[in-house]
PDB file of C-alpha atoms in Angstrom:
ATOM      1  CA  UNK A 429      -3.338  10.759 185.031  1.00  0.00           C
ATOM      2  CA  UNK A 430      -1.086   8.180 183.310  1.00  0.00           C
ATOM      3  CA  UNK A 431      -2.127   5.461 186.081  1.00  0.00           C
ATOM      4  CA  UNK A 432      -5.784   6.390 185.753  1.00  0.00           C
ATOM      5  CA  UNK A 433      -5.818   5.868 181.868  1.00  0.00           C
ATOM      6  CA  UNK A 434      -3.674   2.708 182.246  1.00  0.00           C
ATOM      7  CA  UNK A 435      -6.122   1.058 184.761  1.00  0.00           C
ATOM      8  CA  UNK A 436      -9.520   1.967 183.497  1.00  0.00           C
ATOM      9  CA  UNK A 437      -9.330   2.688 179.751  1.00  0.00           C
ATOM     10  CA  UNK A 438      -8.278   0.311 176.837  1.00  0.00           C
ATOM     11  CA  UNK A 439      -9.003   2.667 173.918  1.00  0.00           C
ATOM     12  CA  UNK A 440      -7.744   6.481 173.523  1.00  0.00           C
ATOM     13  CA  UNK A 441      -8.718   8.899 170.830  1.00  0.00           C
ATOM     14  CA  UNK A 442      -6.263  11.361 170.122  1.00  0.00           C
ATOM     15  CA  UNK A 443      -6.561  14.614 168.060  1.00  0.00           C
ATOM     16  CA  UNK A 444      -3.384  15.165 165.894  1.00  0.00           C
ATOM     17  CA  UNK A 445      -0.574  14.289 168.234  1.00  0.00           C
ATOM     18  CA  UNK A 446       1.213  11.072 166.886  1.00  0.00           C
ATOM     19  CA  UNK A 447       3.725  11.026 169.684  1.00  0.00           C
ATOM     20  CA  UNK A 448       1.051  10.805 172.480  1.00  0.00           C
ATOM     21  CA  UNK A 449      -0.735   8.123 170.776  1.00  0.00           C
ATOM     22  CA  UNK A 450       2.528   6.130 170.457  1.00  0.00           C
ATOM     23  CA  UNK A 451       3.427   7.000 174.149  1.00  0.00           C
ATOM     24  CA  UNK A 452       0.190   5.395 175.691  1.00  0.00           C
ATOM     25  CA  UNK A 453       0.471   2.341 173.543  1.00  0.00           C
ATOM     26  CA  UNK A 454       3.717   1.831 174.822  1.00  0.00           C
ATOM     27  CA  UNK A 455       2.152   2.131 178.369  1.00  0.00           C
ATOM     28  CA  UNK A 456      -0.051  -0.739 177.627  1.00  0.00           C
ATOM     29  CA  UNK A 457      -3.244   0.824 176.647  1.00  0.00           C
ATOM     30  CA  UNK A 458      -4.167  -1.687 173.829  1.00  0.00           C
ATOM     31  CA  UNK A 459      -5.840   0.425 171.152  1.00  0.00           C
ATOM     32  CA  UNK A 460      -5.079   4.437 170.438  1.00  0.00           C
ATOM     33  CA  UNK A 461      -6.822   6.037 167.524  1.00  0.00           C
ATOM     34  CA  UNK A 462      -5.493   9.030 165.864  1.00  0.00           C
ATOM     35  CA  UNK A 463      -7.937  11.630 164.494  1.00  0.00           C
ATOM     36  CA  UNK A 464      -6.724  14.848 163.155  1.00  0.00           C
ATOM     37  CA  UNK A 465      -8.436  18.015 164.322  1.00  0.00           C
ATOM     38  CA  UNK A 466      -9.907  20.064 161.560  1.00  0.00           C
ATOM     39  CA  UNK A 467      -9.304  23.441 159.860  1.00  0.00           C
ATOM     40  CA  UNK A 468     -11.690  26.255 160.285  1.00  0.00           C
ATOM     41  CA  UNK A 469     -13.811  27.329 157.178  1.00  0.00           C
ATOM     42  CA  UNK A 470     -12.008  30.204 155.913  1.00  0.00           C
ATOM     43  CA  UNK A 471     -14.856  30.910 153.285  1.00  0.00           C
ATOM     44  CA  UNK A 472     -17.393  31.492 156.156  1.00  0.00           C
ATOM     45  CA  UNK A 473     -15.488  34.471 157.736  1.00  0.00           C
ATOM     46  CA  UNK A 474     -15.610  37.804 156.679  1.00  0.00           C
ATOM     47  CA  UNK A 475     -12.617  39.785 156.368  1.00  0.00           C
ATOM     48  CA  UNK A 476     -12.062  43.548 157.780  1.00  0.00           C
ATOM     49  CA  UNK A 477      -9.048  45.470 157.179  1.00  0.00           C
ATOM     50  CA  UNK A 478      -7.374  46.292 160.655  1.00  0.00           C
ATOM     51  CA  UNK A 479      -6.344  49.982 160.986  1.00  0.00           C
ATOM     52  CA  UNK A 480      -2.717  49.422 161.707  1.00  0.00           C
ATOM     53  CA  UNK A 481      -2.558  47.720 158.164  1.00  0.00           C
ATOM     54  CA  UNK A 482      -3.541  50.543 156.455  1.00  0.00           C
ATOM     55  CA  UNK A 483      -1.378  52.836 158.659  1.00  0.00           C
ATOM     56  CA  UNK A 484       1.892  50.848 157.746  1.00  0.00           C
ATOM     57  CA  UNK A 485       0.670  50.462 153.994  1.00  0.00           C
ATOM     58  CA  UNK A 486       1.256  46.534 154.514  1.00  0.00           C
ATOM     59  CA  UNK A 487      -0.685  45.574 151.353  1.00  0.00           C
ATOM     60  CA  UNK A 488       2.311  46.720 149.209  1.00  0.00           C
ATOM     61  CA  UNK A 489       4.790  44.735 151.468  1.00  0.00           C
ATOM     62  CA  UNK A 490       5.651  40.874 152.164  1.00  0.00           C
ATOM     63  CA  UNK A 491       4.171  40.182 155.423  1.00  0.00           C
ATOM     64  CA  UNK A 492       5.002  37.204 157.960  1.00  0.00           C
ATOM     65  CA  UNK A 493       2.577  36.774 160.744  1.00  0.00           C
ATOM     66  CA  UNK A 494       2.733  34.948 164.147  1.00  0.00           C
ATOM     67  CA  UNK A 495      -0.348  35.233 166.295  1.00  0.00           C
ATOM     68  CA  UNK A 496      -0.595  33.600 169.870  1.00  0.00           C
ATOM     69  CA  UNK A 497       1.233  33.065 173.087  1.00  0.00           C
ATOM     70  CA  UNK A 498       4.689  34.801 173.841  1.00  0.00           C
ATOM     71  CA  UNK A 499       5.950  32.552 176.588  1.00  0.00           C
ATOM     72  CA  UNK A 500       8.716  30.182 177.297  1.00  0.00           C
ATOM     73  CA  UNK A 501       7.857  27.408 174.960  1.00  0.00           C
ATOM     74  CA  UNK A 502       7.654  29.878 172.122  1.00  0.00           C
ATOM     75  CA  UNK A 503      11.140  31.165 171.261  1.00  0.00           C
ATOM     76  CA  UNK A 504      10.288  34.271 169.491  1.00  0.00           C
ATOM     77  CA  UNK A 505      13.988  35.492 169.326  1.00  0.00           C
ATOM     78  CA  UNK A 506      14.868  32.999 166.818  1.00  0.00           C
ATOM     79  CA  UNK A 507      12.238  34.360 164.501  1.00  0.00           C
ATOM     80  CA  UNK A 508      13.428  37.662 165.325  1.00  0.00           C
ATOM     81  CA  UNK A 509      17.041  37.043 164.509  1.00  0.00           C
ATOM     82  CA  UNK A 510      15.817  35.430 161.051  1.00  0.00           C
ATOM     83  CA  UNK A 511      13.411  38.297 159.988  1.00  0.00           C
ATOM     84  CA  UNK A 512      16.366  40.898 160.745  1.00  0.00           C
ATOM     85  CA  UNK A 513      18.451  39.184 158.068  1.00  0.00           C
ATOM     86  CA  UNK A 514      15.268  39.745 155.843  1.00  0.00           C
ATOM     87  CA  UNK A 515      14.820  43.416 155.917  1.00  0.00           C
ATOM     88  CA  UNK A 516      12.525  43.458 152.996  1.00  0.00           C
ATOM     89  CA  UNK A 517       9.817  41.317 154.898  1.00  0.00           C
ATOM     90  CA  UNK A 518       7.692  42.688 157.507  1.00  0.00           C
ATOM     91  CA  UNK A 519       7.020  40.442 160.810  1.00  0.00           C
ATOM     92  CA  UNK A 520       3.589  40.972 162.452  1.00  0.00           C
ATOM     93  CA  UNK A 521       3.410  39.697 165.824  1.00  0.00           C
ATOM     94  CA  UNK A 522       0.125  39.386 167.487  1.00  0.00           C
ATOM     95  CA  UNK A 523      -0.981  38.297 170.844  1.00  0.00           C
ATOM     96  CA  UNK A 524       0.273  38.657 174.556  1.00  0.00           C
ATOM     97  CA  UNK A 525       2.032  36.334 177.209  1.00  0.00           C
ATOM     98  CA  UNK A 526       4.391  36.439 180.111  1.00  0.00           C
ATOM     99  CA  UNK A 527       7.628  37.064 177.832  1.00  0.00           C
ATOM    100  CA  UNK A 528       6.008  39.871 175.555  1.00  0.00           C
ATOM    101  CA  UNK A 529       8.060  42.755 177.486  1.00  0.00           C
ATOM    102  CA  UNK A 530      11.313  40.680 177.127  1.00  0.00           C
ATOM    103  CA  UNK A 531      10.661  40.368 173.444  1.00  0.00           C
ATOM    104  CA  UNK A 532       9.866  44.240 172.914  1.00  0.00           C
ATOM    105  CA  UNK A 533      13.394  44.676 174.817  1.00  0.00           C
ATOM    106  CA  UNK A 534      14.917  42.325 172.502  1.00  0.00           C
ATOM    107  CA  UNK A 535      13.634  44.144 169.394  1.00  0.00           C
ATOM    108  CA  UNK A 536      14.763  47.495 170.802  1.00  0.00           C
ATOM    109  CA  UNK A 537      18.439  46.201 171.907  1.00  0.00           C
ATOM    110  CA  UNK A 538      18.917  44.516 168.650  1.00  0.00           C
ATOM    111  CA  UNK A 539      17.440  47.465 166.589  1.00  0.00           C
ATOM    112  CA  UNK A 540      15.110  45.071 164.585  1.00  0.00           C
ATOM    113  CA  UNK A 541      13.129  47.776 162.492  1.00  0.00           C
ATOM    114  CA  UNK A 542      10.945  45.403 160.264  1.00  0.00           C
ATOM    115  CA  UNK A 543       8.519  44.472 163.253  1.00  0.00           C
ATOM    116  CA  UNK A 544       5.159  45.325 164.020  1.00  0.00           C
ATOM    117  CA  UNK A 545       3.405  44.440 167.428  1.00  0.00           C
ATOM    118  CA  UNK A 546      -0.192  44.415 168.107  1.00  0.00           C
ATOM    119  CA  UNK A 547      -2.620  42.842 170.482  1.00  0.00           C
ATOM    120  CA  UNK A 548      -5.034  39.904 169.430  1.00  0.00           C
ATOM    121  CA  UNK A 549      -7.532  40.850 166.870  1.00  0.00           C
ATOM    122  CA  UNK A 550     -11.057  40.134 166.121  1.00  0.00           C
ATOM    123  CA  UNK A 551     -11.527  37.073 163.938  1.00  0.00           C
ATOM    124  CA  UNK A 552     -12.519  39.174 161.068  1.00  0.00           C
ATOM    125  CA  UNK A 553      -9.474  41.242 161.128  1.00  0.00           C
ATOM    126  CA  UNK A 554      -7.273  38.256 161.633  1.00  0.00           C
ATOM    127  CA  UNK A 555      -8.632  36.730 158.634  1.00  0.00           C
ATOM    128  CA  UNK A 556      -7.805  39.791 156.468  1.00  0.00           C
ATOM    129  CA  UNK A 557      -4.308  39.232 157.693  1.00  0.00           C
ATOM    130  CA  UNK A 558      -4.218  35.638 156.882  1.00  0.00           C
ATOM    131  CA  UNK A 559      -5.445  36.158 153.404  1.00  0.00           C
ATOM    132  CA  UNK A 560      -2.850  39.056 152.735  1.00  0.00           C
ATOM    133  CA  UNK A 561       0.315  37.548 154.418  1.00  0.00           C
ATOM    134  CA  UNK A 562       3.002  35.497 152.640  1.00  0.00           C
ATOM    135  CA  UNK A 563       3.864  33.173 155.467  1.00  0.00           C
ATOM    136  CA  UNK A 564       2.154  32.203 158.792  1.00  0.00           C
ATOM    137  CA  UNK A 565       4.986  31.568 161.626  1.00  0.00           C
ATOM    138  CA  UNK A 566       5.127  28.665 164.105  1.00  0.00           C
ATOM    139  CA  UNK A 567       7.740  28.606 166.760  1.00  0.00           C
ATOM    140  CA  UNK A 568       8.217  25.992 169.271  1.00  0.00           C
ATOM    141  CA  UNK A 569      11.169  25.010 171.342  1.00  0.00           C
ATOM    142  CA  UNK A 570      13.043  22.020 169.711  1.00  0.00           C
ATOM    143  CA  UNK A 571      12.405  19.703 172.597  1.00  0.00           C
ATOM    144  CA  UNK A 572       8.528  20.173 172.146  1.00  0.00           C
ATOM    145  CA  UNK A 573       6.770  17.705 170.059  1.00  0.00           C
ATOM    146  CA  UNK A 574       3.283  19.201 170.383  1.00  0.00           C
ATOM    147  CA  UNK A 575       1.080  20.089 167.569  1.00  0.00           C
ATOM    148  CA  UNK A 576       0.206  23.906 167.255  1.00  0.00           C
ATOM    149  CA  UNK A 577      -3.250  24.792 165.874  1.00  0.00           C
ATOM    150  CA  UNK A 578      -1.892  27.491 164.008  1.00  0.00           C
ATOM    151  CA  UNK A 579      -0.897  24.930 161.473  1.00  0.00           C
ATOM    152  CA  UNK A 580      -4.525  24.030 160.449  1.00  0.00           C
ATOM    153  CA  UNK A 581      -5.384  27.761 160.763  1.00  0.00           C
ATOM    154  CA  UNK A 582      -2.809  28.959 158.115  1.00  0.00           C
ATOM    155  CA  UNK A 583      -3.510  25.772 155.676  1.00  0.00           C
ATOM    156  CA  UNK A 584      -7.407  26.707 155.756  1.00  0.00           C
ATOM    157  CA  UNK A 585      -6.375  30.246 154.467  1.00  0.00           C
ATOM    158  CA  UNK A 586      -3.757  28.369 151.913  1.00  0.00           C
ATOM    159  CA  UNK A 587      -0.933  30.474 153.694  1.00  0.00           C
ATOM    160  CA  UNK A 588       2.437  28.597 153.539  1.00  0.00           C
ATOM    161  CA  UNK A 589       4.182  27.725 156.754  1.00  0.00           C
ATOM    162  CA  UNK A 590       7.428  29.304 158.196  1.00  0.00           C
ATOM    163  CA  UNK A 591       8.273  26.725 161.070  1.00  0.00           C
ATOM    164  CA  UNK A 592      10.927  27.086 163.611  1.00  0.00           C
ATOM    165  CA  UNK A 593      10.498  23.714 165.113  1.00  0.00           C
ATOM    166  CA  UNK A 594      12.453  20.477 166.185  1.00  0.00           C
ATOM    167  CA  UNK A 595      13.031  17.490 163.597  1.00  0.00           C
ATOM    168  CA  UNK A 596      10.722  15.222 165.854  1.00  0.00           C
ATOM    169  CA  UNK A 597       7.815  17.394 165.931  1.00  0.00           C
ATOM    170  CA  UNK A 598       4.727  16.110 164.035  1.00  0.00           C
ATOM    171  CA  UNK A 599       4.371  19.336 162.024  1.00  0.00           C
ATOM    172  CA  UNK A 600       7.901  18.865 160.675  1.00  0.00           C
ATOM    173  CA  UNK A 601       6.667  15.537 158.883  1.00  0.00           C
ATOM    174  CA  UNK A 602       3.658  17.141 157.363  1.00  0.00           C
ATOM    175  CA  UNK A 603       5.466  19.991 156.120  1.00  0.00           C
ATOM    176  CA  UNK A 604       8.257  17.678 154.605  1.00  0.00           C
ATOM    177  CA  UNK A 605       5.541  15.301 153.101  1.00  0.00           C
ATOM    178  CA  UNK A 606       3.367  18.167 151.511  1.00  0.00           C
ATOM    179  CA  UNK A 607       5.990  20.674 150.758  1.00  0.00           C
ATOM    180  CA  UNK A 608       3.639  23.231 152.006  1.00  0.00           C
ATOM    181  CA  UNK A 609       6.159  25.556 153.847  1.00  0.00           C
ATOM    182  CA  UNK A 610       9.716  25.973 155.028  1.00  0.00           C
ATOM    183  CA  UNK A 611      11.465  24.468 158.225  1.00  0.00           C
ATOM    184  CA  UNK A 612      13.882  27.097 159.211  1.00  0.00           C
ATOM    185  CA  UNK A 613      17.491  25.914 160.217  1.00  0.00           C
ATOM    186  CA  UNK A 614      21.138  27.075 159.348  1.00  0.00           C
ATOM    187  CA  UNK A 615      20.831  25.434 155.838  1.00  0.00           C
ATOM    188  CA  UNK A 616      17.477  27.258 154.905  1.00  0.00           C
ATOM    189  CA  UNK A 617      17.014  28.774 151.547  1.00  0.00           C
ATOM    190  CA  UNK A 618      17.064  32.555 151.282  1.00  0.00           C
ATOM    191  CA  UNK A 619      13.543  33.672 152.173  1.00  0.00           C
ATOM    192  CA  UNK A 620      13.547  36.824 150.097  1.00  0.00           C
ATOM    193  CA  UNK A 621      14.423  34.671 147.007  1.00  0.00           C
ATOM    194  CA  UNK A 622      11.441  32.446 147.753  1.00  0.00           C
ATOM    195  CA  UNK A 623       8.976  35.400 148.209  1.00  0.00           C
ATOM    196  CA  UNK A 624      10.015  37.140 145.002  1.00  0.00           C
ATOM    197  CA  UNK A 625      10.252  33.992 142.889  1.00  0.00           C
ATOM    198  CA  UNK A 626       6.654  33.579 141.591  1.00  0.00           C
ATOM    199  CA  UNK A 627       7.030  30.063 140.504  1.00  0.00           C
ATOM    200  CA  UNK A 628       8.729  28.774 143.858  1.00  0.00           C
ATOM    201  CA  UNK A 629       6.080  30.683 146.037  1.00  0.00           C
ATOM    202  CA  UNK A 630       3.312  29.698 144.162  1.00  0.00           C
ATOM    203  CA  UNK A 631       4.301  25.961 144.388  1.00  0.00           C
ATOM    204  CA  UNK A 632       4.139  26.321 148.137  1.00  0.00           C
ATOM    205  CA  UNK A 633       0.970  27.930 148.328  1.00  0.00           C
ATOM    206  CA  UNK A 634      -0.800  25.417 145.991  1.00  0.00           C
ATOM    207  CA  UNK A 635       0.774  22.726 148.243  1.00  0.00           C
ATOM    208  CA  UNK A 636      -1.178  24.047 151.094  1.00  0.00           C
ATOM    209  CA  UNK A 637      -4.544  23.103 149.296  1.00  0.00           C
ATOM    210  CA  UNK A 638      -3.122  19.492 149.300  1.00  0.00           C
ATOM    211  CA  UNK A 639      -2.030  19.436 152.855  1.00  0.00           C
ATOM    212  CA  UNK A 640      -5.005  21.025 154.460  1.00  0.00           C
ATOM    213  CA  UNK A 641      -7.110  17.933 153.210  1.00  0.00           C
ATOM    214  CA  UNK A 642      -5.651  15.967 156.047  1.00  0.00           C
ATOM    215  CA  UNK A 643      -7.536  18.463 158.316  1.00  0.00           C
ATOM    216  CA  UNK A 644     -10.665  18.246 156.433  1.00  0.00           C
ATOM    217  CA  UNK A 645     -13.553  18.750 158.922  1.00  0.00           C
ATOM    218  CA  UNK A 646     -16.012  16.357 157.136  1.00  0.00           C
ATOM    219  CA  UNK A 647     -13.465  13.671 156.666  1.00  0.00           C
ATOM    220  CA  UNK A 648     -12.293  13.914 160.220  1.00  0.00           C
ATOM    221  CA  UNK A 649     -15.719  14.568 162.181  1.00  0.00           C
ATOM    222  CA  UNK A 650     -17.099  11.503 159.985  1.00  0.00           C
ATOM    223  CA  UNK A 651     -14.140   9.384 161.444  1.00  0.00           C
ATOM    224  CA  UNK A 652     -14.709  10.532 164.859  1.00  0.00           C
ATOM    225  CA  UNK A 653     -18.234   9.893 164.903  1.00  0.00           C
ATOM    226  CA  UNK A 654     -17.901   6.472 163.303  1.00  0.00           C
ATOM    227  CA  UNK A 655     -15.004   5.783 166.011  1.00  0.00           C
ATOM    228  CA  UNK A 656     -17.430   6.626 168.822  1.00  0.00           C
ATOM    229  CA  UNK A 657     -20.124   4.497 167.394  1.00  0.00           C
ATOM    230  CA  UNK A 658     -17.997   1.562 166.983  1.00  0.00           C
ATOM    231  CA  UNK A 659     -16.901   1.783 170.523  1.00  0.00           C
ATOM    232  CA  UNK A 660     -20.243   2.065 171.847  1.00  0.00           C
ATOM    233  CA  UNK A 661     -21.282  -1.002 169.746  1.00  0.00           C
ATOM    234  CA  UNK A 662     -18.410  -3.112 171.032  1.00  0.00           C
ATOM    235  CA  UNK A 663     -19.134  -2.299 174.678  1.00  0.00           C
ATOM    236  CA  UNK A 664     -22.896  -3.421 174.389  1.00  0.00           C
TER     237      UNK A 664
END
């Protein structure tokens, strides 16, 4: 695929991934353009409370949510080790994947009590969870630089990000720049303190509104259209 691009294409348009853009420029493709993907419109999706949410009385608790794949690239164990130390918070894990049974076993063997598993939900139920959670979780191996679409979804719902990612990940730069979440490492602040500190948590939540502007649909869609028009014009 790389040889195909190098021999036939002199312009590539990338959604989100800065590292991929830089990589192909280093491979000799003269012009690479970065266009951010865009966030979903949270205001257009109706909310419906999932049955398990009421069953576990989660409206009165501090919930962290992870939704997605349980695979080799998503080290959920580090999330579980972290949440075990913060017993006042509840971790809701939504999704499926090749490593799900291993994660079930890990929770049981380590006696982690503040975790709730559930399959993927309808979009209305997922929207309810995003609007009523404290943090949205992203977990990727440290050697993976890829961008997770969860980031744009969390920001669309003004949900601060709890990120278990490597330093070179593109999302690390966004979280650092806009202070719209917490990057978890050995020196991380106490999560319970941040959640219970109204001022500190509200600052994070307000910062998500600024961060999500870089994923604004109209801005990025217009940039995409203008780029295509420009490329079409230059080839005539």
